[in-house]
PDB file of C-alpha atoms in Angstrom:
ATOM      1  CA  UNK B 193    -212.023 -31.508-132.853  1.00 37.00           C
ATOM      2  CA  UNK B 194    -209.189 -34.569-131.767  1.00 37.00           C
ATOM      3  CA  UNK B 195    -207.132 -34.341-129.359  1.00 39.00           C
ATOM      4  CA  UNK B 196    -206.179 -37.240-126.734  1.00 39.00           C
ATOM      5  CA  UNK B 197    -209.437 -37.723-124.546  1.00 38.00           C
ATOM      6  CA  UNK B 198    -207.110 -37.741-121.253  1.00 42.00           C
ATOM      7  CA  UNK B 199    -206.686 -34.022-122.297  1.00 47.00           C
ATOM      8  CA  UNK B 200    -210.098 -33.418-123.419  1.00 52.00           C
ATOM      9  CA  UNK B 201    -210.472 -31.146-120.268  1.00 58.00           C
ATOM     10  CA  UNK B 202    -207.786 -28.567-120.994  1.00 85.00           C
ATOM     11  CA  UNK B 203    -209.540 -27.019-123.515  1.00 89.00           C
ATOM     12  CA  UNK B 204    -210.542 -23.707-122.255  1.00 93.00           C
ATOM     13  CA  UNK B 205    -212.983 -21.388-123.739  1.00 95.00           C
ATOM     14  CA  UNK B 206    -212.535 -17.186-122.780  1.00 97.00           C
ATOM     15  CA  UNK B 207    -215.358 -14.480-123.604  1.00 97.00           C
ATOM     16  CA  UNK B 208    -215.915 -11.251-123.735  1.00 96.00           C
ATOM     17  CA  UNK B 209    -218.013  -8.644-125.341  1.00 96.00           C
ATOM     18  CA  UNK B 210    -216.617  -4.977-124.331  1.00 90.00           C
ATOM     19  CA  UNK B 211    -219.134  -1.998-123.739  1.00 81.00           C
ATOM     20  CA  UNK B 212    -221.250  -2.011-121.422  1.00 70.00           C
ATOM     21  CA  UNK B 213    -224.243  -0.684-122.944  1.00 83.00           C
ATOM     22  CA  UNK B 214    -225.354  -1.779-126.101  1.00 92.00           C
ATOM     23  CA  UNK B 215    -227.903  -0.504-128.191  1.00 90.00           C
ATOM     24  CA  UNK B 216    -230.944  -2.124-130.343  1.00 89.00           C
ATOM     25  CA  UNK B 217    -229.305  -3.164-133.720  1.00 85.00           C
ATOM     26  CA  UNK B 218    -225.592  -2.105-133.280  1.00 87.00           C
ATOM     27  CA  UNK B 219    -223.199  -4.667-133.225  1.00 90.00           C
ATOM     28  CA  UNK B 220    -222.194  -6.642-130.278  1.00 94.00           C
ATOM     29  CA  UNK B 221    -219.432  -7.889-130.460  1.00 96.00           C
ATOM     30  CA  UNK B 222    -218.542 -11.472-129.350  1.00 97.00           C
ATOM     31  CA  UNK B 223    -214.591 -12.473-128.923  1.00 97.00           C
ATOM     32  CA  UNK B 224    -213.688 -15.524-127.838  1.00 97.00           C
ATOM     33  CA  UNK B 225    -210.041 -16.919-126.585  1.00 97.00           C
ATOM     34  CA  UNK B 226    -209.810 -20.441-127.320  1.00 96.00           C
ATOM     35  CA  UNK B 227    -206.937 -21.593-124.997  1.00 95.00           C
ATOM     36  CA  UNK B 228    -204.904 -25.343-125.442  1.00 94.00           C
ATOM     37  CA  UNK B 229    -203.497 -25.994-122.088  1.00 92.00           C
ATOM     38  CA  UNK B 230    -202.188 -29.473-122.866  1.00 91.00           C
ATOM     39  CA  UNK B 231    -199.148 -31.254-123.706  1.00 91.00           C
ATOM     40  CA  UNK B 232    -200.845 -31.844-126.638  1.00 90.00           C
ATOM     41  CA  UNK B 233    -201.054 -30.525-130.249  1.00 91.00           C
ATOM     42  CA  UNK B 234    -205.044 -30.317-130.632  1.00 91.00           C
ATOM     43  CA  UNK B 235    -206.326 -29.992-134.161  1.00 91.00           C
ATOM     44  CA  UNK B 236    -209.811 -28.872-134.621  1.00 90.00           C
ATOM     45  CA  UNK B 237    -212.027 -26.967-137.871  1.00 91.00           C
ATOM     46  CA  UNK B 238    -212.700 -23.265-137.170  1.00 93.00           C
ATOM     47  CA  UNK B 239    -214.889 -23.257-134.642  1.00 94.00           C
ATOM     48  CA  UNK B 240    -216.898 -19.427-136.133  1.00 94.00           C
ATOM     49  CA  UNK B 241    -218.412 -22.282-138.827  1.00 93.00           C
ATOM     50  CA  UNK B 242    -219.150 -24.830-136.833  1.00 91.00           C
ATOM     51  CA  UNK B 243    -223.135 -25.715-136.387  1.00 90.00           C
ATOM     52  CA  UNK B 244    -221.740 -27.054-133.045  1.00 92.00           C
ATOM     53  CA  UNK B 245    -220.193 -23.967-131.201  1.00 95.00           C
ATOM     54  CA  UNK B 246    -223.106 -22.699-130.644  1.00 96.00           C
ATOM     55  CA  UNK B 247    -224.152 -18.777-128.501  1.00 97.00           C
ATOM     56  CA  UNK B 248    -226.539 -19.049-125.254  1.00 97.00           C
ATOM     57  CA  UNK B 249    -228.359 -16.125-124.841  1.00 97.00           C
ATOM     58  CA  UNK B 250    -230.599 -15.626-121.431  1.00 96.00           C
ATOM     59  CA  UNK B 251    -232.893 -12.979-120.337  1.00 95.00           C
ATOM     60  CA  UNK B 252    -235.081 -12.275-117.415  1.00 93.00           C
ATOM     61  CA  UNK B 253    -234.731 -16.396-116.492  1.00 92.00           C
ATOM     62  CA  UNK B 254    -235.348 -17.580-120.469  1.00 94.00           C
ATOM     63  CA  UNK B 255    -232.703 -19.146-122.853  1.00 95.00           C
ATOM     64  CA  UNK B 256    -231.585 -19.082-126.418  1.00 95.00           C
ATOM     65  CA  UNK B 257    -230.084 -21.150-128.173  1.00 96.00           C
ATOM     66  CA  UNK B 258    -227.954 -20.492-131.992  1.00 95.00           C
ATOM     67  CA  UNK B 259    -225.392 -21.879-133.557  1.00 94.00           C
ATOM     68  CA  UNK B 260    -222.393 -20.008-135.311  1.00 94.00           C
ATOM     69  CA  UNK B 261    -222.204 -22.126-138.675  1.00 90.00           C
ATOM     70  CA  UNK B 262    -224.274 -21.211-141.643  1.00 83.00           C
ATOM     71  CA  UNK B 263    -225.942 -23.681-143.552  1.00 76.00           C
ATOM     72  CA  UNK B 264    -226.623 -22.625-146.993  1.00 68.00           C
ATOM     73  CA  UNK B 265    -229.935 -23.745-149.400  1.00 63.00           C
ATOM     74  CA  UNK B 266    -229.285 -23.996-152.471  1.00 61.00           C
ATOM     75  CA  UNK B 267    -231.516 -25.205-155.401  1.00 70.00           C
ATOM     76  CA  UNK B 268    -230.136 -26.789-158.696  1.00 66.00           C
ATOM     77  CA  UNK B 269    -231.285 -26.579-162.219  1.00 69.00           C
ATOM     78  CA  UNK B 270    -233.518 -29.878-162.022  1.00 69.00           C
ATOM     79  CA  UNK B 271    -235.284 -28.404-158.980  1.00 66.00           C
ATOM     80  CA  UNK B 272    -233.983 -30.148-156.426  1.00 63.00           C
ATOM     81  CA  UNK B 273    -232.862 -28.621-153.008  1.00 65.00           C
ATOM     82  CA  UNK B 274    -229.562 -29.214-151.490  1.00 64.00           C
ATOM     83  CA  UNK B 275    -228.329 -28.097-148.520  1.00 64.00           C
ATOM     84  CA  UNK B 276    -223.927 -26.735-147.864  1.00 64.00           C
ATOM     85  CA  UNK B 277    -222.803 -26.730-145.050  1.00 69.00           C
ATOM     86  CA  UNK B 278    -220.581 -23.689-144.388  1.00 79.00           C
ATOM     87  CA  UNK B 279    -216.649 -24.712-145.046  1.00 83.00           C
ATOM     88  CA  UNK B 280    -214.132 -24.848-142.292  1.00 87.00           C
ATOM     89  CA  UNK B 281    -210.566 -24.264-142.414  1.00 91.00           C
ATOM     90  CA  UNK B 282    -208.404 -26.780-139.906  1.00 93.00           C
ATOM     91  CA  UNK B 283    -206.398 -25.217-136.853  1.00 92.00           C
ATOM     92  CA  UNK B 284    -203.815 -26.316-135.124  1.00 94.00           C
ATOM     93  CA  UNK B 285    -203.048 -25.434-131.739  1.00 93.00           C
ATOM     94  CA  UNK B 286    -200.037 -26.237-130.000  1.00 94.00           C
ATOM     95  CA  UNK B 287    -199.359 -27.501-126.416  1.00 94.00           C
ATOM     96  CA  UNK B 288    -200.107 -23.350-124.416  1.00 94.00           C
ATOM     97  CA  UNK B 289    -201.210 -22.176-127.120  1.00 96.00           C
ATOM     98  CA  UNK B 290    -203.787 -19.901-128.290  1.00 97.00           C
ATOM     99  CA  UNK B 291    -206.409 -19.170-130.877  1.00 97.00           C
ATOM    100  CA  UNK B 292    -208.911 -16.317-130.863  1.00 97.00           C
ATOM    101  CA  UNK B 293    -212.162 -14.643-133.507  1.00 97.00           C
ATOM    102  CA  UNK B 294    -214.863 -12.510-133.161  1.00 97.00           C
ATOM    103  CA  UNK B 295    -218.139 -12.518-134.023  1.00 96.00           C
ATOM    104  CA  UNK B 296    -221.000  -9.414-134.073  1.00 95.00           C
ATOM    105  CA  UNK B 297    -223.682 -11.489-132.301  1.00 94.00           C
ATOM    106  CA  UNK B 298    -225.878  -8.174-133.381  1.00 89.00           C
ATOM    107  CA  UNK B 299    -225.760  -7.838-137.027  1.00 83.00           C
ATOM    108  CA  UNK B 300    -226.620 -11.685-137.250  1.00 87.00           C
ATOM    109  CA  UNK B 301    -229.504 -12.215-134.616  1.00 88.00           C
ATOM    110  CA  UNK B 302    -230.352  -9.101-133.884  1.00 85.00           C
ATOM    111  CA  UNK B 303    -233.798 -10.383-132.819  1.00 85.00           C
ATOM    112  CA  UNK B 304    -232.701 -11.621-130.040  1.00 89.00           C
ATOM    113  CA  UNK B 305    -231.135  -8.604-128.569  1.00 90.00           C
ATOM    114  CA  UNK B 306    -234.364  -5.998-127.672  1.00 86.00           C
ATOM    115  CA  UNK B 307    -234.359  -3.888-124.701  1.00 88.00           C
ATOM    116  CA  UNK B 308    -233.381  -5.420-121.291  1.00 91.00           C
ATOM    117  CA  UNK B 309    -230.148  -7.323-119.264  1.00 94.00           C
ATOM    118  CA  UNK B 310    -228.498 -10.326-120.620  1.00 95.00           C
ATOM    119  CA  UNK B 311    -226.243 -13.130-119.795  1.00 96.00           C
ATOM    120  CA  UNK B 312    -223.998 -14.445-122.698  1.00 97.00           C
ATOM    121  CA  UNK B 313    -221.496 -17.818-123.130  1.00 97.00           C
ATOM    122  CA  UNK B 314    -220.139 -19.764-125.980  1.00 97.00           C
ATOM    123  CA  UNK B 315    -220.543 -23.945-125.768  1.00 96.00           C
ATOM    124  CA  UNK B 316    -218.596 -25.735-128.215  1.00 94.00           C
ATOM    125  CA  UNK B 317    -220.415 -28.682-128.189  1.00 92.00           C
ATOM    126  CA  UNK B 318    -217.430 -30.866-130.976  1.00 84.00           C
ATOM    127  CA  UNK B 319    -218.194 -34.282-130.521  1.00 72.00           C
ATOM    128  CA  UNK B 320    -215.578 -35.161-128.066  1.00 69.00           C
ATOM    129  CA  UNK B 321    -215.292 -31.960-126.662  1.00 72.00           C
ATOM    130  CA  UNK B 322    -218.578 -30.463-124.939  1.00 84.00           C
ATOM    131  CA  UNK B 323    -217.157 -27.406-122.875  1.00 91.00           C
ATOM    132  CA  UNK B 324    -218.227 -23.980-121.822  1.00 94.00           C
ATOM    133  CA  UNK B 325    -217.030 -20.728-122.030  1.00 96.00           C
ATOM    134  CA  UNK B 326    -217.695 -17.753-118.503  1.00 96.00           C
ATOM    135  CA  UNK B 327    -220.089 -16.296-119.065  1.00 96.00           C
ATOM    136  CA  UNK B 328    -220.474 -12.132-119.786  1.00 96.00           C
ATOM    137  CA  UNK B 329    -223.665  -9.832-118.450  1.00 95.00           C
ATOM    138  CA  UNK B 330    -224.533  -7.141-121.506  1.00 95.00           C
ATOM    139  CA  UNK B 331    -227.569  -4.505-121.492  1.00 95.00           C
ATOM    140  CA  UNK B 332    -228.929  -3.462-124.589  1.00 94.00           C
ATOM    141  CA  UNK B 333    -230.819  -0.479-124.765  1.00 91.00           C
ATOM    142  CA  UNK B 334    -233.084   1.970-127.375  1.00 85.00           C
ATOM    143  CA  UNK B 335    -231.222   4.831-128.870  1.00 86.00           C
ATOM    144  CA  UNK B 336    -231.665   6.911-131.758  1.00 85.00           C
ATOM    145  CA  UNK B 337    -228.637   5.513-133.500  1.00 85.00           C
ATOM    146  CA  UNK B 338    -230.362   2.271-133.654  1.00 88.00           C
ATOM    147  CA  UNK B 339    -233.179   3.747-136.084  1.00 89.00           C
ATOM    148  CA  UNK B 340    -230.210   4.005-138.232  1.00 87.00           C
ATOM    149  CA  UNK B 341    -228.789   1.123-138.028  1.00 87.00           C
ATOM    150  CA  UNK B 342    -232.523  -0.928-138.176  1.00 89.00           C
ATOM    151  CA  UNK B 343    -233.195   0.745-141.675  1.00 89.00           C
ATOM    152  CA  UNK B 344    -230.006  -1.036-142.739  1.00 87.00           C
ATOM    153  CA  UNK B 345    -230.574  -3.991-141.857  1.00 87.00           C
ATOM    154  CA  UNK B 346    -234.052  -3.639-143.504  1.00 86.00           C
ATOM    155  CA  UNK B 347    -232.923  -3.143-146.678  1.00 85.00           C
ATOM    156  CA  UNK B 348    -229.348  -5.220-146.950  1.00 84.00           C
ATOM    157  CA  UNK B 349    -229.357  -7.905-149.322  1.00 79.00           C
ATOM    158  CA  UNK B 350    -226.876  -9.655-146.919  1.00 79.00           C
ATOM    159  CA  UNK B 351    -229.376  -9.381-143.538  1.00 80.00           C
ATOM    160  CA  UNK B 352    -231.183 -12.749-142.834  1.00 78.00           C
ATOM    161  CA  UNK B 353    -234.892 -12.780-143.641  1.00 82.00           C
ATOM    162  CA  UNK B 354    -235.442 -13.052-139.431  1.00 83.00           C
ATOM    163  CA  UNK B 355    -233.875 -10.518-138.635  1.00 84.00           C
ATOM    164  CA  UNK B 356    -235.707  -8.083-141.361  1.00 87.00           C
ATOM    165  CA  UNK B 357    -238.615  -8.910-139.974  1.00 88.00           C
ATOM    166  CA  UNK B 358    -237.068  -8.074-136.423  1.00 89.00           C
ATOM    167  CA  UNK B 359    -236.142  -4.247-137.646  1.00 89.00           C
ATOM    168  CA  UNK B 360    -239.966  -3.889-139.511  1.00 90.00           C
ATOM    169  CA  UNK B 361    -241.585  -4.925-135.977  1.00 90.00           C
ATOM    170  CA  UNK B 362    -239.594  -2.063-134.018  1.00 90.00           C
ATOM    171  CA  UNK B 363    -239.959   0.084-136.910  1.00 91.00           C
ATOM    172  CA  UNK B 364    -243.786   0.131-136.937  1.00 90.00           C
ATOM    173  CA  UNK B 365    -243.877   0.310-133.784  1.00 87.00           C
ATOM    174  CA  UNK B 366    -242.267   3.658-133.897  1.00 88.00           C
ATOM    175  CA  UNK B 367    -244.414   4.853-137.326  1.00 90.00           C
ATOM    176  CA  UNK B 368    -247.214   2.752-137.975  1.00 90.00           C
ATOM    177  CA  UNK B 369    -247.919   3.782-141.285  1.00 90.00           C
ATOM    178  CA  UNK B 370    -244.337   2.375-142.697  1.00 90.00           C
ATOM    179  CA  UNK B 371    -245.499  -0.250-145.629  1.00 87.00           C
ATOM    180  CA  UNK B 372    -242.387  -2.040-146.157  1.00 86.00           C
ATOM    181  CA  UNK B 373    -242.814  -5.876-147.780  1.00 84.00           C
ATOM    182  CA  UNK B 374    -239.711  -7.485-146.159  1.00 81.00           C
ATOM    183  CA  UNK B 375    -240.515 -10.396-148.863  1.00 79.00           C
ATOM    184  CA  UNK B 376    -239.015  -8.554-151.945  1.00 74.00           C
ATOM    185  CA  UNK B 377    -235.996  -6.431-152.647  1.00 70.00           C
ATOM    186  CA  UNK B 378    -236.204  -2.772-152.024  1.00 64.00           C
ATOM    187  CA  UNK B 379    -236.618  -2.006-155.697  1.00 63.00           C
ATOM    188  CA  UNK B 380    -239.763  -4.249-155.081  1.00 61.00           C
ATOM    189  CA  UNK B 381    -242.528  -1.763-156.005  1.00 60.00           C
ATOM    190  CA  UNK B 382    -243.332   0.838-153.142  1.00 72.00           C
ATOM    191  CA  UNK B 383    -240.836  -0.518-151.092  1.00 80.00           C
ATOM    192  CA  UNK B 384    -237.689   2.608-151.595  1.00 82.00           C
ATOM    193  CA  UNK B 385    -240.174   5.139-151.899  1.00 86.00           C
ATOM    194  CA  UNK B 386    -241.290   3.280-148.276  1.00 88.00           C
ATOM    195  CA  UNK B 387    -237.607   3.913-146.728  1.00 87.00           C
ATOM    196  CA  UNK B 388    -237.159   7.471-147.745  1.00 88.00           C
ATOM    197  CA  UNK B 389    -240.640   8.986-146.576  1.00 90.00           C
ATOM    198  CA  UNK B 390    -239.445   7.234-143.088  1.00 90.00           C
ATOM    199  CA  UNK B 391    -236.017   8.593-142.919  1.00 89.00           C
ATOM    200  CA  UNK B 392    -237.886  12.373-143.549  1.00 90.00           C
ATOM    201  CA  UNK B 393    -240.675  11.476-140.876  1.00 90.00           C
ATOM    202  CA  UNK B 394    -237.474  10.234-138.235  1.00 88.00           C
ATOM    203  CA  UNK B 395    -235.939  12.965-138.903  1.00 86.00           C
ATOM    204  CA  UNK B 396    -237.961  15.222-138.338  1.00 87.00           C
ATOM    205  CA  UNK B 397    -240.138  13.506-135.133  1.00 83.00           C
ATOM    206  CA  UNK B 398    -236.320  12.484-133.639  1.00 77.00           C
ATOM    207  CA  UNK B 399    -236.388  15.386-131.222  1.00 72.00           C
ATOM    208  CA  UNK B 400    -239.447  15.609-130.552  1.00 64.00           C
TER     209      UNK B 400
END
């Protein structure tokens, strides 16, 4: 980000997360609002795509910090690994203007939100900034609907490896015979059949 140095303290971030009781593996949508309280225009990169924009999650006195921006890993034809930072567009924020975005924390990091009470805030640690949002409180609970969402995460090609592993751990706590290989696509081996059998078992037992 860039702006006149004396007005750095004029940029503020406000966040909110709708819903008092949120389900494990369900949407946890953080709505962020940047406001330029200075008399100068501010130019910065899209916060939701930056490594320096970080979510701080606290539960039972312990903190976890994760970055919104992604780093993609590629291996070219020569077998050399490349790391590419997510592309972010430039934002111009006029004096008194606001910039808003939403981000589903539950979809990106379901493993961070096991049942319990949490404090969540957003830190912008860009080179010239270093500001924190307000903190919001949320409660996360396990529901019947969580199981379907966990299964969707497990079989989705868009889910990250950590999210798949978390989903499998929770589902195996419900049914220890569930034998799914998260390192392979759903179509691999018996994965598809395992999911089908788990769904049938869940339908038969969820109300018992």
